[in-house]
Structures are given as C-alpha cells and as structure tokens.
PDB file of C-alpha atoms and ligand atoms in Angstrom:
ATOM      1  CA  UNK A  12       1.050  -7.425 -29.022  1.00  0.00           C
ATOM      2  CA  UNK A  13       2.496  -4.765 -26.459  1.00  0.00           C
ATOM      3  CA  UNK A  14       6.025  -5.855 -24.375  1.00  0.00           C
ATOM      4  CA  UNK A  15       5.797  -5.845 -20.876  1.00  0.00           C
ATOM      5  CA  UNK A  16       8.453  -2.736 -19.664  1.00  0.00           C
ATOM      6  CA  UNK A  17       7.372  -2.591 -16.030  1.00  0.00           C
ATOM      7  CA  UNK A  18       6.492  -4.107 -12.954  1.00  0.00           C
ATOM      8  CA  UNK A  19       4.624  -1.356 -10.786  1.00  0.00           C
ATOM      9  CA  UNK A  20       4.160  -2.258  -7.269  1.00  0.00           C
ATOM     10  CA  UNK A  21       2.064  -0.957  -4.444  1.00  0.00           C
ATOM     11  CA  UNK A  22       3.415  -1.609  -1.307  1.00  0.00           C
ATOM     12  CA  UNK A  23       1.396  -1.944   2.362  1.00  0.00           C
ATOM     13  CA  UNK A  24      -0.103  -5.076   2.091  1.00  0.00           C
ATOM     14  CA  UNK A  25       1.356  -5.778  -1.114  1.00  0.00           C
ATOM     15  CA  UNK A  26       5.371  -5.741  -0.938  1.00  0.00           C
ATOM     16  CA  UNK A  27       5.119  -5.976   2.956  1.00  0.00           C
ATOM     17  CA  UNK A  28       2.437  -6.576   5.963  1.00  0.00           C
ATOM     18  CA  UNK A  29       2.837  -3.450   6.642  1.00  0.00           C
ATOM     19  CA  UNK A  30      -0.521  -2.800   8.646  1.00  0.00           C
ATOM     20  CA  UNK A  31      -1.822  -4.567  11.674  1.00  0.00           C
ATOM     21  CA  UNK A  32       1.754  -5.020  12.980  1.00  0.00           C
ATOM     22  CA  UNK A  33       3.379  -1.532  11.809  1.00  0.00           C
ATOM     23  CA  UNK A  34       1.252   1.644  10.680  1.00  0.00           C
ATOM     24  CA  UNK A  35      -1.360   0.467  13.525  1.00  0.00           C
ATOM     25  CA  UNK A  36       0.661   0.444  16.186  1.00  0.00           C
ATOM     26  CA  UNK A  37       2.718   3.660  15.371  1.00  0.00           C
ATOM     27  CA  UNK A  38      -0.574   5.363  15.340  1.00  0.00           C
ATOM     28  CA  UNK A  39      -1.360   3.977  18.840  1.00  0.00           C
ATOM     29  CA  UNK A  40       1.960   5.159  20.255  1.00  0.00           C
ATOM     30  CA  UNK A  41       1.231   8.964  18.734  1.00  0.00           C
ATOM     31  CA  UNK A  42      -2.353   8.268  20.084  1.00  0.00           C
ATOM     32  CA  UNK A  43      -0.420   7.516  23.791  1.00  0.00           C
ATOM     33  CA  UNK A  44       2.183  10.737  23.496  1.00  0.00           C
ATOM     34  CA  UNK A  45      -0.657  12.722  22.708  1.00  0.00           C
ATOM     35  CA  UNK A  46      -2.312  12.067  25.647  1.00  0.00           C
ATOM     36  CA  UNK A  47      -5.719  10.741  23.737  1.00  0.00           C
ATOM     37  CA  UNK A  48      -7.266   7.688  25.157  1.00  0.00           C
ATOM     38  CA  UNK A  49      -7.721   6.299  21.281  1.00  0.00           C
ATOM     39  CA  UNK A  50      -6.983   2.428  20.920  1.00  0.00           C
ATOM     40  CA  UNK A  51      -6.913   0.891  17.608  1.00  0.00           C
ATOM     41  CA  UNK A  52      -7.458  -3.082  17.970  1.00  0.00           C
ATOM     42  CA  UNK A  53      -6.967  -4.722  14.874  1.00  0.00           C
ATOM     43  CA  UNK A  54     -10.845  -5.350  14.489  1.00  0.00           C
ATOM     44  CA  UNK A  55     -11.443  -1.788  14.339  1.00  0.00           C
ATOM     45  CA  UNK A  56      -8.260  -0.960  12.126  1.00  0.00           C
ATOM     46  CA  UNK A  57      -9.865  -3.509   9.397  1.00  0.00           C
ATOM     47  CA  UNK A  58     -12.837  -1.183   9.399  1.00  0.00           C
ATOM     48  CA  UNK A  59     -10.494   2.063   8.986  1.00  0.00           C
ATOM     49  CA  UNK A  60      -8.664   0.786   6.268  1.00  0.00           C
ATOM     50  CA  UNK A  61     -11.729   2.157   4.106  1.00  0.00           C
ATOM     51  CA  UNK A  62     -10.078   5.219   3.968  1.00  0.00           C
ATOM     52  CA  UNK A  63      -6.144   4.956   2.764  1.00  0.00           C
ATOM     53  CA  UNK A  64      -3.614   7.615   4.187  1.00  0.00           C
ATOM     54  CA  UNK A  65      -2.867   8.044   7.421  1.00  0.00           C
ATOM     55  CA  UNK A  66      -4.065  11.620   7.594  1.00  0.00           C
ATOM     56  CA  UNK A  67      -7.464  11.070   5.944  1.00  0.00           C
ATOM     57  CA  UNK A  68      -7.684   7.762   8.232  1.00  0.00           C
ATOM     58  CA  UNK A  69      -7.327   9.721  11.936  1.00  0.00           C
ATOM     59  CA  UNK A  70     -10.310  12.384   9.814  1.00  0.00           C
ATOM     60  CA  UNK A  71     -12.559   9.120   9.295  1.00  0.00           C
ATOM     61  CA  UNK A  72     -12.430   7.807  12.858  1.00  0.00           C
ATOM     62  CA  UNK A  73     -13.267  11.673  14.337  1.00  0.00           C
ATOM     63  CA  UNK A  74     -15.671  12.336  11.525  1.00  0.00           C
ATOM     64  CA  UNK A  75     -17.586   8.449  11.564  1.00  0.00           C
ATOM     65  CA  UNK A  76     -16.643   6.998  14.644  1.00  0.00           C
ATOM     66  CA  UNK A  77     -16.081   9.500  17.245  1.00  0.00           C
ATOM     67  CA  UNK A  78     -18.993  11.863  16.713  1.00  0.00           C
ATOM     68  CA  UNK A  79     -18.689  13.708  19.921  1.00  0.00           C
ATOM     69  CA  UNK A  80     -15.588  14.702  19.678  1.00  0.00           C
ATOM     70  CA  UNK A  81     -14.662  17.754  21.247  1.00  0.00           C
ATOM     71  CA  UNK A  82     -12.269  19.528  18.947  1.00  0.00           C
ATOM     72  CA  UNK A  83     -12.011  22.522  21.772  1.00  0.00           C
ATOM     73  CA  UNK A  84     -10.208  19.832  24.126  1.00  0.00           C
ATOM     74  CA  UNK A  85      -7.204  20.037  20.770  1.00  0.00           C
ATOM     75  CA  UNK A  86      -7.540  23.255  19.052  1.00  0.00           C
ATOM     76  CA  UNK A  87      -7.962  26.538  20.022  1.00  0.00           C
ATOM     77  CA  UNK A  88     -10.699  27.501  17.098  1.00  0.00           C
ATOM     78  CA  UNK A  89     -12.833  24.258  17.435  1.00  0.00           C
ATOM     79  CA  UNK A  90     -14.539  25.035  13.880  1.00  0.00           C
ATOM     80  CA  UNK A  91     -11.428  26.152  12.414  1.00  0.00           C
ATOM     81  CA  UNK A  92     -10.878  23.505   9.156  1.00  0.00           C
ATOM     82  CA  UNK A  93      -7.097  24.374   8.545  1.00  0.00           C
ATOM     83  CA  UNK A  94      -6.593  24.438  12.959  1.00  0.00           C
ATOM     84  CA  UNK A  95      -8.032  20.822  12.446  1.00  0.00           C
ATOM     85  CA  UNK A  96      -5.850  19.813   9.101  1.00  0.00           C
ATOM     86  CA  UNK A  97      -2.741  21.132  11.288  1.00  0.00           C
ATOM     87  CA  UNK A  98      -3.723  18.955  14.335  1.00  0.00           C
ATOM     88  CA  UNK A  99      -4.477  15.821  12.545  1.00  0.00           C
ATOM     89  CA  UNK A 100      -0.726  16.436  10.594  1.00  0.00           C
ATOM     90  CA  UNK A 101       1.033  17.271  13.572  1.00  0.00           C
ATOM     91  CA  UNK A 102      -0.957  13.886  15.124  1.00  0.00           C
ATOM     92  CA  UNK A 103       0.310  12.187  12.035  1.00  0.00           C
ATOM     93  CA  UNK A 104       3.753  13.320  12.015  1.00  0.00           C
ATOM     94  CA  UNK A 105       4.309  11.585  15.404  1.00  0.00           C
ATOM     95  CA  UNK A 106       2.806   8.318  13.863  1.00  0.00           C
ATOM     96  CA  UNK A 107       5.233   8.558  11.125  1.00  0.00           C
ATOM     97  CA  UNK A 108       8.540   8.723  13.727  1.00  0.00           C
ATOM     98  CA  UNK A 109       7.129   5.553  15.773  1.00  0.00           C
ATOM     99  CA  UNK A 110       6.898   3.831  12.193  1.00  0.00           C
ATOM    100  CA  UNK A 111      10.084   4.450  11.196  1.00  0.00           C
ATOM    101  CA  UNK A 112      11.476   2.929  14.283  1.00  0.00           C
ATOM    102  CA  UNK A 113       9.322  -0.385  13.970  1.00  0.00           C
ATOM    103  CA  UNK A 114      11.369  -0.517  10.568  1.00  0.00           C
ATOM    104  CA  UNK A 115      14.293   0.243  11.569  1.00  0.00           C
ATOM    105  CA  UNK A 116      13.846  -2.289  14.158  1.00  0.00           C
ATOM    106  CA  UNK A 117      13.159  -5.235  11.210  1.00  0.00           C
ATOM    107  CA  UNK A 118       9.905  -5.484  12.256  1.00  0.00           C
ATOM    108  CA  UNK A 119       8.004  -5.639   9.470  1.00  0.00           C
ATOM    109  CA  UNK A 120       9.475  -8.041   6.619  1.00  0.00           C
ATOM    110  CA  UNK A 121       8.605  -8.739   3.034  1.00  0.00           C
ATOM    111  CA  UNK A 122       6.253 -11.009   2.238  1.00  0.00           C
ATOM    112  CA  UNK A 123       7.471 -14.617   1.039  1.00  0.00           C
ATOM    113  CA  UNK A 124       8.584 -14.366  -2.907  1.00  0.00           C
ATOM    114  CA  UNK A 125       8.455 -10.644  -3.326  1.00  0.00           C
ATOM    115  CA  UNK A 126      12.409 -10.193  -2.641  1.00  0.00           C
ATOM    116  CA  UNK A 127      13.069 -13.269  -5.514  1.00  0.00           C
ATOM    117  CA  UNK A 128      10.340 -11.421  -8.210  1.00  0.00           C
ATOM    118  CA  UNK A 129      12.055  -8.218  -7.344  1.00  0.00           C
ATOM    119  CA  UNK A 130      15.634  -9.795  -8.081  1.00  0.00           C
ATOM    120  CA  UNK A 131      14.438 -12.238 -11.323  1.00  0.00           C
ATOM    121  CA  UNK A 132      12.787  -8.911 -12.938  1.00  0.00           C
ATOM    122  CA  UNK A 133      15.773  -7.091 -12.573  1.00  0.00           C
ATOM    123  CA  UNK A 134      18.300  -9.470 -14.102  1.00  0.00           C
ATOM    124  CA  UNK A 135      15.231  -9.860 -17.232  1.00  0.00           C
ATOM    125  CA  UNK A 136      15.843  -6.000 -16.809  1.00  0.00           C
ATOM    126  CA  UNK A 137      12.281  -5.078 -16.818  1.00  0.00           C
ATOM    127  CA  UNK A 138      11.852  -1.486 -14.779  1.00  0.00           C
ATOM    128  CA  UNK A 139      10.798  -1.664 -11.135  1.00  0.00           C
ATOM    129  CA  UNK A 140       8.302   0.956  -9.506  1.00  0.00           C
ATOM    130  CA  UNK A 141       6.116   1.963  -7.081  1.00  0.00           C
ATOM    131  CA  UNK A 142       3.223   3.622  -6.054  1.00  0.00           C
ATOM    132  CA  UNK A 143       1.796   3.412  -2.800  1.00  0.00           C
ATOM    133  CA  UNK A 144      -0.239   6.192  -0.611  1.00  0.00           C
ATOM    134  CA  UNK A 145       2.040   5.952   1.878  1.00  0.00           C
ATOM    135  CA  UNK A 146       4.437   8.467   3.129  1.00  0.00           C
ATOM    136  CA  UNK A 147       7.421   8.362   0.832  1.00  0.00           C
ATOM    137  CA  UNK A 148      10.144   8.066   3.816  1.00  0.00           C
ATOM    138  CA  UNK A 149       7.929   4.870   4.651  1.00  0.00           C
ATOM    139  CA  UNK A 150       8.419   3.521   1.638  1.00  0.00           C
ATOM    140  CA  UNK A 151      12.971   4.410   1.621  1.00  0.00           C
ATOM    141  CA  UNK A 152      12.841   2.893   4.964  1.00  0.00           C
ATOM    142  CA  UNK A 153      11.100  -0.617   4.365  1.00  0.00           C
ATOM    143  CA  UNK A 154      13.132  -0.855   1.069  1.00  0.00           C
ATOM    144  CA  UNK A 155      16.405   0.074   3.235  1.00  0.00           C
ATOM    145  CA  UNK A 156      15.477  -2.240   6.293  1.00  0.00           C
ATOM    146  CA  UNK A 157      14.742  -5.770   4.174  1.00  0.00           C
ATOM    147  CA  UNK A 158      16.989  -5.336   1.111  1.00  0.00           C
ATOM    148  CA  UNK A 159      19.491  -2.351   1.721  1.00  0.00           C
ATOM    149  CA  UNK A 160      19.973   0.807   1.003  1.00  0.00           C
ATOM    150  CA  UNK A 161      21.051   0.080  -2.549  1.00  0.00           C
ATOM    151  CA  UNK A 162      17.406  -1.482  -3.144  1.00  0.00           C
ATOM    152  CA  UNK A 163      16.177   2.314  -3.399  1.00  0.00           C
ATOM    153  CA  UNK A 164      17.889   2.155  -6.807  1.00  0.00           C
ATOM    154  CA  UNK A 165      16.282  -0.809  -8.367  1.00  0.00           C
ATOM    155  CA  UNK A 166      13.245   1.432  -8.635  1.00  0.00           C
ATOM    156  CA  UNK A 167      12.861   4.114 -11.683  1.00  0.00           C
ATOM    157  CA  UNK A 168       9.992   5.744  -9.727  1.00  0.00           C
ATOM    158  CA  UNK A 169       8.577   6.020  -6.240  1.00  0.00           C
ATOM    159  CA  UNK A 170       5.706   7.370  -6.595  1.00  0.00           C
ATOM    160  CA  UNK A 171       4.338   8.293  -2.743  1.00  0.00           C
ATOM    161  CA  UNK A 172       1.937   9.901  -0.515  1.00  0.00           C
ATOM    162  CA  UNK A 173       0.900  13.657  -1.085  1.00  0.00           C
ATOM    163  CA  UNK A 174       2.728  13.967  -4.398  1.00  0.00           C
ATOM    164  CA  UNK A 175      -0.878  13.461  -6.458  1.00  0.00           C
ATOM    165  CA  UNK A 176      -3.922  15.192  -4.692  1.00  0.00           C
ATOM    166  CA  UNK A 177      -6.002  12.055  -4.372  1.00  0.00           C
ATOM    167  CA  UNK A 178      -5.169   9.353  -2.915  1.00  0.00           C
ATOM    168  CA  UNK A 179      -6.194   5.256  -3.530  1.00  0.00           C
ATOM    169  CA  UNK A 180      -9.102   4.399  -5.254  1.00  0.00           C
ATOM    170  CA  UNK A 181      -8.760   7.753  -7.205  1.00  0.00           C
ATOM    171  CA  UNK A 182      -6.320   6.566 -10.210  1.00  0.00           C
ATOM    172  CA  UNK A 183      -3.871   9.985  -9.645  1.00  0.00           C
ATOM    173  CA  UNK A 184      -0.970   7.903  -8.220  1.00  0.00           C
ATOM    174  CA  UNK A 185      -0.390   5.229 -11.022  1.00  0.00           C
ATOM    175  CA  UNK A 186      -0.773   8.015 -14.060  1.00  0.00           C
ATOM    176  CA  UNK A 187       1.889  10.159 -12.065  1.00  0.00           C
ATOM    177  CA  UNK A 188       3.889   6.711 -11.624  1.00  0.00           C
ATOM    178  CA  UNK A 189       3.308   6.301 -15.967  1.00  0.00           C
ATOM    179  CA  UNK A 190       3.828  10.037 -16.538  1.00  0.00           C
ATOM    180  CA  UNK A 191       7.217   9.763 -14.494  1.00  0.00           C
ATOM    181  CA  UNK A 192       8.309   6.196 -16.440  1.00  0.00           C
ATOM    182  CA  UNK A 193       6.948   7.192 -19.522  1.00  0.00           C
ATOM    183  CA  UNK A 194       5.031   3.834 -20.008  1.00  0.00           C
ATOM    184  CA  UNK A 195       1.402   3.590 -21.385  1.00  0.00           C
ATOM    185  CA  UNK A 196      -0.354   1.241 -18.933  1.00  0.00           C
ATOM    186  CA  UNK A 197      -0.441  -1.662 -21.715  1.00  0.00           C
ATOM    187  CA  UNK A 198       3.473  -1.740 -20.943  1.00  0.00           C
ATOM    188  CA  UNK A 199       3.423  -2.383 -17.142  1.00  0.00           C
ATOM    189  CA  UNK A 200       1.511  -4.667 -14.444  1.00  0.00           C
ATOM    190  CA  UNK A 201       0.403  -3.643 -11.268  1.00  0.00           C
ATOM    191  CA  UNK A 202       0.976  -5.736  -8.440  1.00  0.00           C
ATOM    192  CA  UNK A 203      -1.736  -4.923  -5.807  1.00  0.00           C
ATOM    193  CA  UNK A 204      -3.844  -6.512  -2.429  1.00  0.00           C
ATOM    194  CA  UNK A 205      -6.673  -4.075  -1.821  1.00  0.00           C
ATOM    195  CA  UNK A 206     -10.310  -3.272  -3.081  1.00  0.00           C
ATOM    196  CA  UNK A 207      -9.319   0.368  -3.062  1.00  0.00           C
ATOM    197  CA  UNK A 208      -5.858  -0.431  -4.644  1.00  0.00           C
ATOM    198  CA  UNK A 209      -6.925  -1.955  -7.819  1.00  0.00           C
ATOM    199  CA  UNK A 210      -9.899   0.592  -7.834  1.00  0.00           C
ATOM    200  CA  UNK A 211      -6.680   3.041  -8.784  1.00  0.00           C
ATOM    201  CA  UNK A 212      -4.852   0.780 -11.027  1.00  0.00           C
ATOM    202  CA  UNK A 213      -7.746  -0.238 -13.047  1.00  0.00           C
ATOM    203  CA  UNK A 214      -8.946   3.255 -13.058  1.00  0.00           C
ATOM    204  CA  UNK A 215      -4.886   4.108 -14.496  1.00  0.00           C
ATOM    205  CA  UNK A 216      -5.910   0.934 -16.813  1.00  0.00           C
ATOM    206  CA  UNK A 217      -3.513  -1.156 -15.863  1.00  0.00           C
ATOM    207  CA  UNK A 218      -3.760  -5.155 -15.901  1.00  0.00           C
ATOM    208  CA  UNK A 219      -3.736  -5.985 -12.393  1.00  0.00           C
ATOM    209  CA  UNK A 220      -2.724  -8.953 -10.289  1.00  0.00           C
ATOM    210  CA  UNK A 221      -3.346  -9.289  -6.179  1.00  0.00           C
ATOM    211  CA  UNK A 222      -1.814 -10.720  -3.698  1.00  0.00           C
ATOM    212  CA  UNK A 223      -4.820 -10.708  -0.733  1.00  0.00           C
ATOM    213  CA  UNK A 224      -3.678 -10.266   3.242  1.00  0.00           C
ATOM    214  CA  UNK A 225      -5.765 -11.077   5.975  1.00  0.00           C
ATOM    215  CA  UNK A 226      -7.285  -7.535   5.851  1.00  0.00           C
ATOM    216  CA  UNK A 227      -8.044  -7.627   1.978  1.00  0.00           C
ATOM    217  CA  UNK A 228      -9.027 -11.216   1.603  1.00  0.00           C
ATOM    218  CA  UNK A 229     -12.739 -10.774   0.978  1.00  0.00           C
ATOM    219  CA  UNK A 230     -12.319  -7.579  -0.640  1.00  0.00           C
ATOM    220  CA  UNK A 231     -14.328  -7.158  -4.647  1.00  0.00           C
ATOM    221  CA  UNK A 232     -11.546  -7.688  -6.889  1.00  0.00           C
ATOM    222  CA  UNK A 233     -13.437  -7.438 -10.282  1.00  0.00           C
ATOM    223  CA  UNK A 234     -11.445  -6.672 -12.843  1.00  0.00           C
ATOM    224  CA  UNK A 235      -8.432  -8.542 -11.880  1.00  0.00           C
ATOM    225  CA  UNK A 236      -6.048 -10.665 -13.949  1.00  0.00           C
ATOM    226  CA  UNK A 237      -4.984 -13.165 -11.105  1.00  0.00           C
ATOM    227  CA  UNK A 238      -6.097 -13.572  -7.206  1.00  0.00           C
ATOM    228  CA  UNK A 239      -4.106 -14.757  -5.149  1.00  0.00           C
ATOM    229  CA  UNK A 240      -3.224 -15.283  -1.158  1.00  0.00           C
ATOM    230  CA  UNK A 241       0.436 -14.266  -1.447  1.00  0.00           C
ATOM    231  CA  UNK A 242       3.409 -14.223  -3.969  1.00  0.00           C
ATOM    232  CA  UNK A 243       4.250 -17.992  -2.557  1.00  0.00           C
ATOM    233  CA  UNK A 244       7.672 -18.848  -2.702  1.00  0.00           C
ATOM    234  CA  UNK A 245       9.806 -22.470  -3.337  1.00  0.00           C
ATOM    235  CA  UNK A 246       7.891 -24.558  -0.300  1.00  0.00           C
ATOM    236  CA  UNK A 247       5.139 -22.079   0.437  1.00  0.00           C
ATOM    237  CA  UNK A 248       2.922 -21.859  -2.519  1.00  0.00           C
ATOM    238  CA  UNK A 249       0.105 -19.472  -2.801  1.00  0.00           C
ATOM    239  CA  UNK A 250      -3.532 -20.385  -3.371  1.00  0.00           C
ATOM    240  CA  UNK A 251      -5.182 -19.121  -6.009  1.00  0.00           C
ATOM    241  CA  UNK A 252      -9.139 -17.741  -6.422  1.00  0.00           C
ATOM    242  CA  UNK A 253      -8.715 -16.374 -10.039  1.00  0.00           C
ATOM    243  CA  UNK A 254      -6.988 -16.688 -12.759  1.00  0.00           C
ATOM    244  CA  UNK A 255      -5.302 -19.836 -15.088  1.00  0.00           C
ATOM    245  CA  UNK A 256      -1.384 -20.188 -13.320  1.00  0.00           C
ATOM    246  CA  UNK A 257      -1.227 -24.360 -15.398  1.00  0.00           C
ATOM    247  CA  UNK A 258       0.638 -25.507 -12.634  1.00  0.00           C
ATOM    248  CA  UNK A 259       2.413 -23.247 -10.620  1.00  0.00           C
ATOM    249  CA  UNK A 260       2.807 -22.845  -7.043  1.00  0.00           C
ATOM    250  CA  UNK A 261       4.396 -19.452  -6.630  1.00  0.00           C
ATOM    251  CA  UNK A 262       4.260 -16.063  -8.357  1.00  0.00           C
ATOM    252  CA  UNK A 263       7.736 -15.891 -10.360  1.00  0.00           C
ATOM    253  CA  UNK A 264       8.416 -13.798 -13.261  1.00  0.00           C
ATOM    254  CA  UNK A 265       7.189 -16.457 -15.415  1.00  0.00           C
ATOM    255  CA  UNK A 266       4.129 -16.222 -14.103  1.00  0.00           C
ATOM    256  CA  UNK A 267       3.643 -12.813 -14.471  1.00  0.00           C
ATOM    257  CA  UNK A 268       5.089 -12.696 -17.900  1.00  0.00           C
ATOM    258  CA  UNK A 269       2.198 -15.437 -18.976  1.00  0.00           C
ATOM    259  CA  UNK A 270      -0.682 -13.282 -17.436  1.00  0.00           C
ATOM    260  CA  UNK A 271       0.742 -10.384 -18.765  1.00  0.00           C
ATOM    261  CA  UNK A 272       0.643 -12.030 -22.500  1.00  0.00           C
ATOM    262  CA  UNK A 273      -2.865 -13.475 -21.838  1.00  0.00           C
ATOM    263  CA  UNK A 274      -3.999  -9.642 -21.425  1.00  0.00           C
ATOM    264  CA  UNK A 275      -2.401  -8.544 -24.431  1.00  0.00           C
ATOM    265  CA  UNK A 276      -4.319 -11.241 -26.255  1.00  0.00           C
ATOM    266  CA  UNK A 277      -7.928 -11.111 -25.186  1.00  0.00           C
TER     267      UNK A 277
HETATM  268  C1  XBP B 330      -1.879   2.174   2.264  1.00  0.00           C
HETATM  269  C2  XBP B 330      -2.386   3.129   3.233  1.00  0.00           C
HETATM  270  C3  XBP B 330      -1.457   3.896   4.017  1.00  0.00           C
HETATM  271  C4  XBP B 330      -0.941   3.405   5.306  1.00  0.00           C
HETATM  272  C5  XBP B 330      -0.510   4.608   6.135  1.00  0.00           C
HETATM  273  O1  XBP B 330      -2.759   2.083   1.157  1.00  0.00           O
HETATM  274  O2  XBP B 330      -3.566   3.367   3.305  1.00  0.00           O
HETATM  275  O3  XBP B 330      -2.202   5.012   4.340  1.00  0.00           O
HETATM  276  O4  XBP B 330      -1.948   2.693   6.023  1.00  0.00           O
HETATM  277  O5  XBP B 330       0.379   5.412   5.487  1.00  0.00           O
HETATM  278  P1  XBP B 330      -2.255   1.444  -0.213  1.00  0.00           P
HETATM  279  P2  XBP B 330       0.569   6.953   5.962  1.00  0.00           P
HETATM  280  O6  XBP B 330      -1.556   0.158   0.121  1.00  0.00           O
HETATM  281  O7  XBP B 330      -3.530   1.184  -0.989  1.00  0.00           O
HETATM  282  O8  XBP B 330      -1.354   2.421  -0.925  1.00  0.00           O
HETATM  283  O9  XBP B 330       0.196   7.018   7.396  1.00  0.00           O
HETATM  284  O10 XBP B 330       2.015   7.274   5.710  1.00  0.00           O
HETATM  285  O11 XBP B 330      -0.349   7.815   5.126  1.00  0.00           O
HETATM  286 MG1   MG B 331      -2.030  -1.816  -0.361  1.00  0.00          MG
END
C-alpha cells in the first residue's frame, strides 16, 4: 500500500469558475479592442471549450466556425502560418490583461470547500500542486485574489500553460507536475472537472476525482474514482454520481484520504 504525498489540482473549473464569467468575457473585451465583431455567448463558449488554451481556442473558432475568414483583413501574408500564430498571440495577450483585471477585481471566487481542503491538507502536511493549461500569471493571480499572496507558497509546483508542448487531454502537464515533485502518480490525486482534464491525468495515471461545473456536467468521466457536482462545504453538500463517500456530504480530506486508500487496494 502506497501513502498519499500529494494533492494535484487543476484549476478552471476545478479550484475556481473560472470560465463563463472570467476567461469568456476577457476574450470578448480583446475581441471589442480589436475591432472584430466576434461575440462569445456562453452557448457557444460550451462548444469551444473542446479545445483547452486560449490560443488554440481563438485557432478552433477561425479554423471550425468561421470558415470564411479573411486572414488578409489581419495579416499582411494571409497564408503566412507564423503571421497567423503571432496574430492569434498578440489577440491572446490582450485577453490575458482583461483577465487579470476581472481577478483583481474579486470576480471570480473559489468554489465552496476548496479553500478548507486546501487549508486541512496543509496542516496533514500533504504537498499541494497544480497543473492547469492556463497561463501561469492566471493561475498567481486567482491564488493572490481569494487567499493572498502567501497562498502562492502552499504549492510545491505550478505547473502552467506553454511550459509542456501539449496541452489537456495530452498527459504532458501532470508528468512535468510529477517530474518537478518527484512523486510517482500512485503517491498523488488529481482533483479535476473536465472530459479533457482527466483524459491528461489518467493518461499521467493518476487516480482521479471530479468536481463537474455547469459546462462539464455531462462530460464521459470513465475512469474516475469519485463524481461529483462540487467540493460541497458544511451546509452545501455536493451530490454525488460515482463513487462510495458512506455518508458524507462534502469533499474534506477525509474523504479524499478514503478514496485514495480504496485505489491503492483494488
Ligand atoms: C482550461 C483552459 C484554459 C482557459 C484559458 O483548461 O482551457 O485554456 O480556458 O486559459 P483546464 P488561457 O482546466 O483543463 O486546464 O487563455 O490562459 O490559455
Ligand atoms: Mg479544468
């Protein structure tokens, strides 16, 4: 029987609800500067979170949903493939400033119960991490907006955006997170709310639980230790679609440590 080291988070959708009411409206307001008539409702943006990264998601809606586009009304070599790249980065980079400021602002919180499981594993002293396919100033700033700046050093590894080559479901970004903690994945849990997220843990081969959002809920989730609708917290339990939690009502580090010891014993 392993011991569980670490708790390895991912974090939009997961840690936060980061999406509908942050990353898609900071790529609206680069759309507006920009001067393109682009509007992503949050119908649409459900459909775009196929692809994850913000980069590779602006290439998905030209490339699948925008097949017309002129590239000669943004780019001086319409055919050029690194002129295009350079666009959709410079496109990307102004999303990034608009979604700092909605942090900055407080407007996107944690969910219920992640801030308490964060706190309980640290005093079990357990190692905190994360990997995510967001932009790694994203990822500083939500920390430093809901729990303060000192939160940034709860975590042995943030592992982040471009650091791996592929992004979610390819598996790159937990084995760099493992590399960097020096774990094998029978040490750690991943803590996950997307099809394409536990694609990449399982693929690292790490037991895996979910918290769904509104986006994810009917995502496949094979392979999963526990499903549920949230963390929950004291008054606000979670529901649960899979997975054997006796009688709780929230996901506390008991919790977790149970799952984690039913994995070790199948
Ligand atoms: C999250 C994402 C991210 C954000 C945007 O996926 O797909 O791309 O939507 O972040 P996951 P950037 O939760 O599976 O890691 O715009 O900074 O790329
Ligand atoms: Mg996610």
């Amino acid at each position: 029987m392993t011991d569980l080291k670490a708790l390895i988070f991912d974090v939009d959708g997961t840690l936060a609800d980061t999406e509908r009411d942050g990353h898609r409206v900071a790529f609206n307001e680069a759309f507006r500067d920009a001067g393109l008539s682009w509007d992503w409702d949050p119908a649409l943006y459900g459909k775009l979170l196929a692809v994850t990264g913000g980069k590779e998601r602006i290439r998905f809606y030209i490339d699948d949903f925008l097949k017309d586009f002129d590239w000669s009304t943004v780019i001086d070599s319409p055919d050029n493939e690194d002129q295009r790249f350079a666009w959709i980065a410079g496109l990307h980079k102004a999303k990034t400033a608009h979604y700092l400021d909605l942090l900055a602002k407080g407007t996107v919180p944690l969910r219920p119960g992640v801030e308490s499981l964060l706190n309980e594993a640290r005093k079990a002293g357990y190692t905190l991490a994360i990997s995510t396919t967001t932009t790694p100033a994203n990822v500083t700033s939500l920390l430093s907006a809901t729990l303060g700046k000192d939160s940034l050093d709860w975590f042995d590894v943030i592992a982040a955006g471009d650091i791996v080559p592929a992004k979610k479901p390819a598996a790159d970004i937990y084995n760099f997170a493992l590399e960097k903690l020096g774990l094998a994945p029978e040490q750690c849990i991943a803590f996950e709310d997307s099809r394409n997220g536990i694609l990449s843990s399982l693929g690292a081969k790490l037991p895996t639980i979910i918290t769904t959002n509104g986006y994810t809920k009917e995502d496949d989730f094979s392979g999963a230790e526990l499903i549920t609708d949230g963390f929950g917290d004291k008054g606000q339990p979670f529901n649960v679609s899979h997975g054997d939690v006796d009688d709780a009502q929230y996901l506390d580090l008991a919790l977790v440590e149970k799952i984690f010891a039913a994995t070790n014993k199948a």
